[in-house]
Coordinates of C-alpha atoms and ligand atoms in Angstrom, one line a residue:
M1 CA -72.4 -22.0 -1.7
R2 CA -69.4 -23.9 -3.0
G3 CA -69.0 -21.5 -5.9
V4 CA -68.8 -18.5 -3.5
T5 CA -66.1 -20.1 -1.4
K6 CA -64.1 -21.0 -4.4
N7 CA -64.4 -17.5 -5.9
R8 CA -63.4 -15.9 -2.7
S9 CA -60.3 -18.1 -2.4
R10 CA -59.4 -17.3 -6.0
W11 CA -59.7 -13.6 -5.3
G12 CA -57.5 -14.1 -2.2
R13 CA -54.9 -15.8 -4.4
T14 CA -55.1 -13.0 -7.0
A15 CA -54.6 -10.5 -4.3
R16 CA -51.6 -12.3 -3.0
G17 CA -50.2 -12.6 -6.5
T18 CA -50.6 -8.8 -6.9
L19 CA -48.9 -8.3 -3.6
C20 CA -46.0 -10.6 -4.7
G21 CA -45.6 -8.5 -7.8
L22 CA -45.6 -5.3 -5.9
L23 CA -43.0 -6.7 -3.4
A24 CA -40.8 -7.8 -6.3
G25 CA -41.1 -4.4 -7.9
Y26 CA -40.3 -2.7 -4.7
A27 CA -37.3 -4.9 -4.1
A28 CA -36.1 -4.2 -7.7
L29 CA -36.1 -0.5 -7.1
A30 CA -34.6 -0.7 -3.6
V31 CA -31.7 -3.0 -4.8
A32 CA -31.2 -0.8 -7.9
E33 CA -31.0 2.2 -5.6
L34 CA -28.4 0.6 -3.5
V35 CA -26.3 -0.5 -6.5
A36 CA -26.8 2.9 -8.2
A37 CA -25.4 4.6 -5.1
A38 CA -22.2 2.5 -5.5
V39 CA -22.1 3.1 -9.3
R40 CA -23.6 6.6 -9.6
P41 CA -27.0 8.0 -8.9
E42 CA -27.9 8.8 -12.5
S43 CA -27.7 5.1 -13.4
G44 CA -30.7 4.0 -11.3
P45 CA -33.5 2.7 -13.5
V46 CA -36.2 5.3 -12.7
V47 CA -33.8 8.2 -13.3
A48 CA -32.4 6.6 -16.5
V49 CA -35.8 5.8 -17.9
G50 CA -37.1 9.2 -16.9
A51 CA -34.1 11.0 -18.5
T52 CA -34.6 8.9 -21.7
A53 CA -38.2 9.9 -21.6
I54 CA -37.3 13.5 -21.3
D55 CA -35.0 13.4 -24.3
R56 CA -37.5 11.4 -26.4
T57 CA -40.7 13.3 -25.4
P58 CA -42.3 15.2 -28.3
D59 CA -41.7 18.9 -27.8
A60 CA -45.3 19.7 -27.6
L61 CA -45.7 17.4 -24.6
K62 CA -42.6 18.7 -23.0
E63 CA -43.8 22.3 -23.4
W64 CA -47.1 21.3 -21.9
A65 CA -45.4 19.6 -18.9
I66 CA -43.2 22.6 -18.2
R67 CA -46.2 24.9 -18.5
H68 CA -48.5 22.8 -16.2
F69 CA -46.1 21.4 -13.7
G70 CA -43.4 24.0 -13.9
T71 CA -40.4 23.1 -11.9
D72 CA -42.3 20.0 -10.6
D73 CA -42.4 18.5 -14.1
K74 CA -39.7 16.0 -13.2
L75 CA -41.4 15.0 -10.0
V76 CA -44.6 14.3 -11.9
L77 CA -42.6 12.3 -14.5
Q78 CA -41.0 10.1 -11.8
L79 CA -44.3 9.6 -10.1
G80 CA -45.8 8.6 -13.4
I81 CA -43.0 6.1 -14.0
L82 CA -43.5 4.6 -10.5
G83 CA -47.2 4.3 -11.1
V84 CA -46.8 2.5 -14.4
L85 CA -44.2 0.2 -12.8
A86 CA -46.5 -0.6 -9.9
V87 CA -49.3 -1.6 -12.3
L88 CA -47.0 -3.7 -14.4
A89 CA -45.5 -5.4 -11.4
M90 CA -48.9 -6.3 -10.1
A91 CA -49.8 -7.7 -13.5
L92 CA -46.6 -9.8 -13.5
G93 CA -47.4 -11.0 -10.0
V94 CA -50.8 -12.3 -11.2
L95 CA -49.2 -13.8 -14.3
A96 CA -46.7 -15.6 -12.1
L97 CA -49.5 -17.3 -10.3
R98 CA -50.1 -19.5 -13.3
F99 CA -46.8 -19.2 -15.1
R100 CA -44.1 -18.8 -12.5
R101 CA -41.2 -18.7 -15.0
A102 CA -42.9 -16.3 -17.3
G103 CA -43.6 -13.9 -14.4
A104 CA -40.0 -14.0 -13.3
A105 CA -38.8 -13.6 -16.9
G106 CA -41.1 -10.6 -17.3
V107 CA -39.3 -8.9 -14.4
L108 CA -36.0 -9.5 -16.1
V109 CA -37.3 -7.8 -19.2
F110 CA -37.7 -4.6 -17.1
G111 CA -34.2 -5.0 -16.0
V112 CA -33.1 -5.0 -19.6
V113 CA -35.2 -1.9 -20.4
G114 CA -33.6 0.0 -17.4
A115 CA -30.1 -1.2 -18.3
L116 CA -30.6 0.0 -22.0
A117 CA -31.9 3.4 -20.8
A118 CA -29.0 3.8 -18.4
T119 CA -26.2 2.8 -20.8
G120 CA -27.8 4.9 -23.6
R121 CA -27.5 8.2 -21.7
P122 CA -25.2 10.7 -23.2
D123 CA -23.3 10.9 -19.9
S124 CA -23.2 7.1 -19.5
R125 CA -19.9 5.6 -18.4
G126 CA -20.6 2.4 -20.2
A127 CA -21.6 -1.1 -19.1
V128 CA -21.4 -0.3 -15.3
D129 CA -24.5 1.9 -15.7
A130 CA -26.4 -1.3 -16.4
L131 CA -25.6 -2.8 -13.0
P132 CA -28.3 -1.2 -10.9
S133 CA -31.1 -2.4 -13.3
V134 CA -29.6 -5.8 -13.7
F135 CA -29.1 -6.5 -10.0
G136 CA -32.5 -5.1 -9.2
A137 CA -34.2 -7.2 -11.8
V138 CA -32.4 -10.5 -10.9
V139 CA -33.2 -10.1 -7.2
A140 CA -36.8 -9.2 -8.0
A141 CA -37.3 -12.1 -10.4
G142 CA -35.9 -14.5 -7.8
L143 CA -38.1 -13.0 -5.1
L144 CA -41.2 -13.3 -7.2
Y145 CA -40.5 -16.9 -8.2
W146 CA -39.9 -17.8 -4.6
L147 CA -42.8 -16.0 -3.1
V148 CA -45.3 -17.3 -5.6
G149 CA -44.0 -20.8 -5.4
K150 CA -44.8 -20.7 -1.7
L151 CA -48.3 -19.6 -2.1
P152 CA -51.0 -22.2 -1.3
A153 CA -52.6 -23.4 -4.5
D154 CA -55.9 -23.3 -2.6
R155 CA -57.2 -23.9 0.9
S156 CA -56.9 -27.7 0.8
A157 CA -53.3 -27.5 -0.4
A158 CA -52.5 -25.1 2.4
A159 CA -54.1 -27.5 4.9
A160 CA -52.1 -30.3 3.4
G161 CA -48.9 -28.4 4.0
G162 CA -46.0 -28.1 1.6
S163 CA -46.7 -24.5 0.8
W164 CA -47.3 -21.7 3.4
D165 CA -50.4 -20.9 5.2
R166 CA -51.6 -17.3 5.4
R167 CA -49.3 -16.6 8.4
G168 CA -46.3 -17.9 6.7
F169 CA -47.0 -15.8 3.7
V170 CA -47.4 -12.7 5.8
I171 CA -44.1 -13.3 7.5
A172 CA -42.3 -13.9 4.1
A173 CA -43.9 -10.8 2.6
T174 CA -43.0 -8.6 5.6
A175 CA -39.4 -9.9 5.6
A176 CA -39.1 -9.1 1.9
A177 CA -40.5 -5.6 2.3
A178 CA -38.3 -5.0 5.3
A179 CA -35.2 -6.1 3.5
S180 CA -36.0 -4.0 0.5
T181 CA -36.6 -0.9 2.7
G182 CA -33.3 -1.5 4.3
A183 CA -31.5 -1.8 1.0
G184 CA -33.3 1.3 -0.3
L185 CA -32.4 3.4 2.8
L186 CA -28.8 2.3 2.7
G187 CA -28.7 3.3 -0.9
R188 CA -30.1 6.7 -0.1
A189 CA -27.6 7.2 2.7
V190 CA -24.6 6.2 0.5
N191 CA -26.0 8.3 -2.2
G192 CA -26.3 11.3 0.1
S193 CA -22.8 10.9 1.2
S194 CA -21.4 10.5 -2.3
G195 CA -22.3 14.1 -3.0
Q196 CA -20.6 15.1 0.3
G197 CA -17.3 15.9 -1.5
A198 CA -19.2 18.4 -3.8
V199 CA -21.1 19.8 -0.9
A200 CA -18.0 20.3 1.1
S201 CA -16.2 21.8 -1.9
R202 CA -19.0 24.3 -2.3
G203 CA -18.9 25.1 1.4
T204 CA -15.3 26.1 1.2
V205 CA -15.6 28.4 -1.8
V206 CA -14.7 32.0 -1.0
L207 CA -15.9 34.2 -3.9
P208 CA -13.1 36.3 -5.2
R209 CA -13.2 40.1 -5.2
P210 CA -14.0 41.0 -8.8
A211 CA -11.4 43.1 -10.6
S212 CA -14.3 44.8 -12.3
P213 CA -17.2 45.2 -9.8
A214 CA -20.7 45.9 -10.8
A215 CA -21.7 49.6 -11.0
P216 CA -23.7 50.7 -8.0
V217 CA -27.4 50.1 -8.4
P218 CA -29.3 53.4 -8.4
A219 CA -31.6 53.6 -5.4
A220 CA -34.4 54.5 -7.8
A221 CA -34.0 51.2 -9.6
S222 CA -36.3 49.6 -7.1
L223 CA -39.9 50.7 -6.8
Q224 CA -41.7 50.0 -3.5
V225 CA -44.9 48.4 -4.8
P226 CA -46.4 45.4 -2.9
G227 CA -46.6 42.4 -5.3
L228 CA -43.9 43.7 -7.6
S229 CA -41.0 41.3 -8.4
P230 CA -37.9 42.5 -6.5
L231 CA -35.1 43.9 -8.7
F232 CA -32.9 40.9 -7.7
T233 CA -34.5 37.5 -7.6
P234 CA -33.3 35.6 -4.5
N235 CA -31.5 32.3 -5.4
D236 CA -34.2 30.2 -3.7
D237 CA -36.9 31.8 -5.8
F238 CA -35.0 31.8 -9.1
Y239 CA -36.7 29.8 -11.7
R240 CA -35.1 26.5 -12.7
V241 CA -35.3 24.9 -16.1
D242 CA -33.2 21.9 -17.1
T243 CA -33.4 18.3 -18.1
A244 CA -31.6 16.9 -15.0
L245 CA -33.6 14.5 -12.9
V246 CA -30.8 14.3 -10.4
V247 CA -29.1 17.7 -9.8
P248 CA -25.5 17.0 -10.7
K249 CA -23.2 17.4 -7.6
V250 CA -19.8 18.4 -9.0
N251 CA -16.8 18.6 -6.8
A252 CA -15.1 22.0 -7.5
A253 CA -11.8 20.6 -6.5
T254 CA -11.7 18.1 -9.3
W255 CA -13.8 20.1 -11.8
R256 CA -12.1 20.8 -15.1
L257 CA -13.1 22.7 -18.2
E258 CA -11.7 21.7 -21.6
I259 CA -11.5 24.2 -24.4
H260 CA -10.8 22.9 -27.8
G261 CA -12.0 22.8 -31.4
E262 CA -11.8 24.8 -34.6
G263 CA -9.5 27.8 -34.5
V264 CA -8.2 27.0 -31.0
T265 CA -4.4 27.5 -31.3
R266 CA -3.9 26.9 -27.6
R267 CA -6.0 24.2 -26.0
R268 CA -6.6 24.8 -22.3
T269 CA -7.8 22.9 -19.4
I270 CA -9.1 25.2 -16.7
A271 CA -9.5 24.3 -13.0
F272 CA -11.9 26.1 -10.6
D273 CA -8.9 27.8 -8.9
D274 CA -7.8 29.2 -12.2
L275 CA -11.1 31.0 -12.4
L276 CA -11.1 32.3 -8.9
R277 CA -7.5 33.6 -9.2
G278 CA -8.1 35.3 -12.5
R279 CA -5.8 33.0 -14.4
A280 CA -8.5 32.4 -17.0
G281 CA -9.6 36.0 -17.6
E282 CA -10.7 39.1 -15.7
L283 CA -13.1 38.5 -12.9
I284 CA -16.2 40.6 -13.5
E285 CA -19.3 41.2 -11.5
R286 CA -22.5 42.0 -13.4
D287 CA -26.2 42.2 -13.1
V288 CA -27.9 40.1 -15.8
T289 CA -31.5 39.0 -16.3
L290 CA -31.8 35.4 -17.4
A291 CA -34.9 34.3 -19.4
C292 CA -36.1 30.9 -20.7
V293 CA -37.4 30.5 -24.2
S294 CA -40.2 28.4 -22.9
N295 CA -41.6 31.4 -20.9
E296 CA -45.1 32.2 -22.0
V297 CA -46.2 35.9 -22.2
G298 CA -46.6 36.8 -18.5
G299 CA -44.8 33.7 -17.4
P300 CA -42.5 33.1 -14.5
Y301 CA -39.3 31.7 -16.2
V302 CA -37.3 34.9 -15.9
G303 CA -35.1 36.1 -13.1
N304 CA -32.4 38.7 -12.3
A305 CA -29.2 38.1 -10.4
R306 CA -25.8 39.5 -9.7
W307 CA -23.2 37.2 -11.1
I308 CA -19.5 37.0 -10.6
G309 CA -17.4 35.2 -13.2
V310 CA -14.6 35.2 -15.6
R311 CA -15.0 37.3 -18.8
L312 CA -15.4 34.6 -21.4
A313 CA -13.9 36.7 -24.3
D314 CA -10.7 36.9 -22.3
L315 CA -10.5 33.1 -22.0
L316 CA -11.3 32.5 -25.6
N317 CA -8.7 35.1 -26.6
S318 CA -6.1 33.3 -24.6
C319 CA -6.9 30.1 -26.6
G320 CA -6.3 31.9 -29.8
V321 CA -10.0 32.1 -30.8
R322 CA -11.1 34.9 -33.0
P323 CA -14.8 35.8 -33.7
P324 CA -16.0 35.5 -37.3
S325 CA -15.9 39.3 -37.7
R326 CA -12.2 39.2 -37.2
G327 CA -11.6 36.2 -39.5
G328 CA -12.3 33.3 -37.1
S329 CA -13.6 30.2 -38.7
A330 CA -15.7 28.9 -35.8
D331 CA -19.1 30.7 -35.4
Q332 CA -20.5 28.4 -32.7
L333 CA -19.3 27.8 -29.2
V334 CA -20.8 24.5 -28.0
A335 CA -20.8 24.1 -24.2
R336 CA -21.3 20.6 -22.8
S337 CA -22.4 19.9 -19.3
V338 CA -21.4 17.0 -17.0
D339 CA -24.8 15.5 -17.7
G340 CA -24.5 15.6 -21.5
M341 CA -26.5 18.8 -22.2
T342 CA -25.2 20.7 -25.2
I343 CA -25.8 24.5 -25.7
G344 CA -24.6 26.4 -28.8
T345 CA -23.8 30.1 -28.5
P346 CA -22.7 32.4 -31.3
V347 CA -19.0 33.1 -30.9
E348 CA -19.6 36.6 -32.2
A349 CA -22.0 37.4 -29.3
V350 CA -19.6 36.0 -26.7
M351 CA -16.8 38.2 -28.0
D352 CA -18.6 41.4 -29.1
G353 CA -17.9 43.2 -25.9
R354 CA -20.9 42.2 -23.9
D355 CA -20.4 40.7 -20.5
A356 CA -20.5 37.0 -21.4
M357 CA -19.0 35.1 -18.5
L358 CA -18.2 31.8 -16.9
A359 CA -20.1 32.5 -13.7
V360 CA -19.0 31.1 -10.3
G361 CA -21.2 33.3 -8.0
M362 CA -24.9 34.2 -7.9
N363 CA -26.2 36.9 -5.7
G364 CA -23.2 36.8 -3.4
Q365 CA -23.2 33.0 -3.1
P366 CA -21.3 30.2 -4.9
L367 CA -23.7 29.0 -7.6
P368 CA -26.4 26.8 -6.0
F369 CA -26.2 23.2 -7.2
A370 CA -29.5 23.6 -9.1
H371 CA -28.1 26.6 -10.9
G372 CA -24.9 25.0 -12.1
F373 CA -22.3 24.7 -9.4
P374 CA -19.4 25.1 -9.8
V375 CA -19.5 26.9 -13.1
R376 CA -22.1 28.0 -15.6
M377 CA -22.2 30.3 -18.6
V378 CA -24.1 33.6 -18.6
V379 CA -24.5 35.6 -21.8
P380 CA -26.6 38.8 -21.6
G381 CA -29.3 39.0 -24.3
L382 CA -29.6 35.4 -25.3
Y383 CA -32.2 32.8 -24.0
G384 CA -30.8 30.3 -21.5
Y385 CA -31.0 27.3 -23.9
V386 CA -28.5 29.0 -26.3
S387 CA -26.2 30.6 -23.7
A388 CA -26.5 29.5 -20.0
C389 CA -25.0 26.0 -19.8
K390 CA -25.0 24.8 -16.2
W391 CA -22.5 22.3 -14.7
I392 CA -20.3 23.1 -17.7
A393 CA -17.4 20.7 -18.5
D394 CA -16.4 21.3 -22.0
M395 CA -16.3 24.0 -24.7
E396 CA -15.9 23.2 -28.3
L397 CA -15.4 25.7 -31.1
T398 CA -17.3 24.7 -34.2
T399 CA -19.8 26.0 -36.7
F400 CA -23.6 26.2 -36.8
A401 CA -23.5 24.4 -40.1
A402 CA -21.6 21.4 -38.6
Y403 CA -23.5 20.9 -35.3
D404 CA -27.0 21.2 -33.8
A405 CA -27.1 21.4 -30.0
Y406 CA -29.6 19.6 -27.9
W407 CA -32.7 21.9 -28.2
V408 CA -31.9 22.7 -31.9
Q409 CA -32.2 19.0 -32.6
R410 CA -35.7 19.3 -31.0
S411 CA -37.0 22.0 -33.4
W412 CA -35.9 25.1 -31.5
A413 CA -34.0 27.9 -33.3
Q414 CA -30.2 27.8 -33.5
Q415 CA -29.9 31.4 -32.5
A416 CA -32.3 33.1 -30.2
P417 CA -31.8 36.6 -28.8
V418 CA -34.3 37.5 -26.0
K419 CA -37.5 39.1 -27.3
T420 CA -38.7 42.3 -25.6
Q421 CA -41.2 41.5 -23.0
S422 CA -43.2 43.1 -20.2
R423 CA -45.2 41.6 -17.4
I424 CA -47.9 42.8 -15.0
D425 CA -47.0 41.4 -11.6
T426 CA -49.7 43.2 -9.7
P427 CA -52.7 43.2 -9.6
K428 CA -53.0 39.4 -10.1
P429 CA -55.5 38.0 -12.7
F430 CA -59.1 38.2 -11.4
A431 CA -58.0 40.3 -8.4
R432 CA -60.8 42.4 -6.9
P433 CA -59.3 45.8 -6.2
K434 CA -61.5 48.5 -4.6
R435 CA -62.5 51.6 -6.6
G436 CA -59.9 54.3 -6.3
T437 CA -56.2 54.3 -7.1
V438 CA -54.9 50.9 -8.0
M439 CA -51.2 50.4 -8.3
V440 CA -50.4 48.4 -11.5
A441 CA -46.7 47.3 -11.6
G442 CA -44.4 44.8 -13.1
V443 CA -41.1 44.3 -14.9
A444 CA -40.0 44.6 -18.5
W445 CA -36.9 43.2 -20.2
A446 CA -35.0 43.4 -23.5
Q447 CA -31.6 42.2 -22.4
H448 CA -28.6 44.0 -24.0
R449 CA -30.9 46.5 -25.7
G450 CA -32.5 48.0 -22.5
I451 CA -36.0 49.2 -21.9
A452 CA -36.8 52.7 -23.1
R453 CA -40.6 52.9 -22.4
V454 CA -43.4 51.0 -20.8
E455 CA -47.1 51.8 -21.5
V456 CA -50.3 50.6 -20.0
R457 CA -53.7 50.5 -21.5
V458 CA -57.0 50.0 -19.6
D459 CA -59.6 48.2 -21.7
D460 CA -59.6 49.8 -25.2
G461 CA -58.4 53.2 -23.9
P462 CA -55.3 55.1 -25.0
W463 CA -51.8 53.9 -24.1
Q464 CA -50.5 55.7 -21.1
Q465 CA -46.9 56.1 -20.0
A466 CA -46.0 54.0 -17.0
R467 CA -43.4 55.3 -14.5
L468 CA -40.1 53.6 -15.2
A469 CA -37.7 52.7 -12.3
A470 CA -34.1 53.8 -12.9
E471 CA -32.2 51.5 -15.2
D472 CA -29.7 49.2 -13.5
T473 CA -28.1 48.1 -16.8
V474 CA -29.3 47.3 -20.3
D475 CA -28.8 43.7 -19.4
T476 CA -31.3 43.7 -16.5
W477 CA -35.0 43.9 -16.4
R478 CA -36.6 47.2 -15.4
Q479 CA -39.4 47.7 -12.9
W480 CA -42.4 49.9 -13.8
S481 CA -45.6 51.1 -12.2
F482 CA -48.7 52.9 -13.1
A483 CA -51.2 54.5 -10.8
W484 CA -54.6 53.6 -12.3
R485 CA -57.6 55.6 -11.2
A486 CA -60.2 52.9 -11.3
T487 CA -63.4 54.8 -11.2
T488 CA -65.9 52.4 -12.7
S489 CA -66.6 49.1 -11.1
G490 CA -66.8 45.9 -13.0
S491 CA -64.4 43.9 -15.2
H492 CA -61.4 45.7 -16.7
T493 CA -58.5 44.5 -18.9
L494 CA -55.1 45.9 -18.2
T495 CA -52.5 45.5 -20.9
V496 CA -48.8 46.4 -20.9
R497 CA -46.3 46.8 -23.7
A498 CA -42.6 47.9 -23.7
T499 CA -40.3 49.6 -26.1
D500 CA -36.7 48.6 -26.1
G501 CA -33.6 50.8 -26.2
T502 CA -33.4 50.6 -30.0
G503 CA -36.9 52.2 -30.2
T504 CA -38.6 49.0 -31.3
A505 CA -42.0 48.4 -29.7
Q506 CA -43.0 45.0 -28.4
P507 CA -45.3 43.5 -31.0
E508 CA -48.9 42.8 -30.2
Q509 CA -48.8 39.6 -32.4
R510 CA -48.8 36.5 -30.2
T511 CA -46.4 33.8 -31.2
P512 CA -45.8 30.5 -29.5
T513 CA -42.6 29.8 -27.5
V514 CA -41.4 27.4 -30.2
P515 CA -39.0 28.0 -32.1
N516 CA -37.5 31.2 -30.7
G517 CA -39.6 32.6 -27.8
A518 CA -43.1 33.9 -27.2
S519 CA -44.1 37.4 -28.3
G520 CA -47.2 39.4 -27.6
W521 CA -48.7 41.7 -25.0
H522 CA -49.5 40.6 -21.4
S523 CA -53.0 41.3 -20.2
V524 CA -54.7 40.9 -16.8
I525 CA -58.4 41.0 -16.2
V526 CA -59.5 42.4 -12.8
N527 CA -62.8 43.1 -11.2
V528 CA -63.1 46.5 -9.6
G529 CA -65.5 46.3 -6.6
Ligands
MTE601 N1 -26.6 21.6 -18.1 C1 -27.8 22.2 -18.4 N2 -27.7 23.6 -18.5 C2 -28.8 24.3 -18.8 C3 -30.0 23.7 -19.1 C4 -30.1 22.2 -19.0 O1 -31.1 21.6 -19.2 N3 -28.9 21.6 -18.6 N4 -31.1 24.4 -19.4 C5 -30.9 25.7 -20.0 C6 -32.1 26.5 -20.0 S1 -33.3 26.1 -21.1 C7 -32.3 27.6 -19.2 S2 -33.6 28.7 -19.5 C8 -31.3 28.0 -18.2 C9 -32.0 28.1 -16.8 O2 -31.1 28.4 -15.8 P1 -31.6 28.3 -14.3 O3 -32.2 26.9 -14.1 O4 -30.4 28.6 -13.5 O5 -32.6 29.4 -14.2 O6 -30.3 27.0 -18.0 C10 -29.8 26.5 -19.3 N5 -28.7 25.6 -18.9
MO602 MO1 -34.8 27.6 -21.1

């Protein structure tokens, strides 16, 4: 009997130790959030550790995460970090039951980890970025030490007084939780309002009338087939791929772009207003399809938008930059974003006459924050990771020999033109269409080369011409459809392939996304009923 009672009280104590650990961890994050709001949101420990994890994650795992969690990959990562923290906090709480100092010291170690992660970020502003982690850890260590010290050693000690009884502990724990929640909410509120300047600056943007408007889109460029991707992807549906855990909120009024480096005879600092007023180059409006190199065959990381921006070649010309083909020494344009991303683009491609631009507008709106407000690059024909820098802040002219950009350091190709691809949007995999005519439809893209032909094959039958929608431009994807007479019920495989404007057919051979984009034909299996 005695044993049972003792066990139960030991379990009760362990549970309280666990709770103390959790409360300390919660307080740490809440205090850190509050301090981060004062310093800057990216300096919070979870964000800093998460961002460091993203940069250090092996490519295979990153690929896997993007593939399985898509745009939610960062949410999953943050939840994972919180889960690990919770477990470790509970363990420290239990440790503190026996070794109060060691438990508290353990909490401080986490503060150091968070501080190192935050100050080690490429966009770190130095030691101040350590403050959220340091404050959070110090408060949490103190709280853990205090709470555990007040726990009754066992029942008799509680009865003898000196430490708290159960009620006292509940009150202390509740007070700590409430104070933490208050600090966290205050941090959130301050944080929200710190982006207000940027939000307000976006709200006041009036997109300029482009000197060179987009050519009218032929009515026949859009096919009316249910389930087919629209010619223009609405901003809210546009895929998002980036390494930013916190979407940068940049104030357009204070935004500046520096242009410098090899072959720049006239350094320039560009303000947002310079772009809008055409002082940095001609304002053009163009339809361009953007694609991610991580997109699997048939995948969703591709979208088409109407962009407004400044012709990048004009701006570079005004800085004295010449492309290699005209004797320029720099062959790489390295764009750097406010959050430290680097993206290297061939100078030749930017200046070869294609519509490379510094975009300020997307589908009639100022850029959404998630898509790079206030300014991003768009270069037709190149994958996003070598062309489409969002939240751009700096452009440096250099060479491919001298510098590897972010993804190139992580085993992706230095140069990566978009590969010809075609996708079946409808029917969906394992759909059960009825016998009769089944509309098969999708999109095909080969930016800057254009799509000349799309063919569809049913099972091992002959390739048959799909109907092509009218071309908008060679830089945009093209819709296609194929009326399939599905006469035999059962399982059928539909396969699509495209031929680009140079006459080159999309190869059957499947290659992985690394190092320069997936290739191969997209197939969908359906069951005709
Ligand atoms: N600053 C920044 N710009 C970036 C990235 C990034 O991680 N950070 N990702 C690039 C990649 S890999 C792609 S495919 C495109 C995606 O642009 P979107 O999110 O607007 O679709 O942005 C590019 N620009
Ligand atoms: Mo990408």
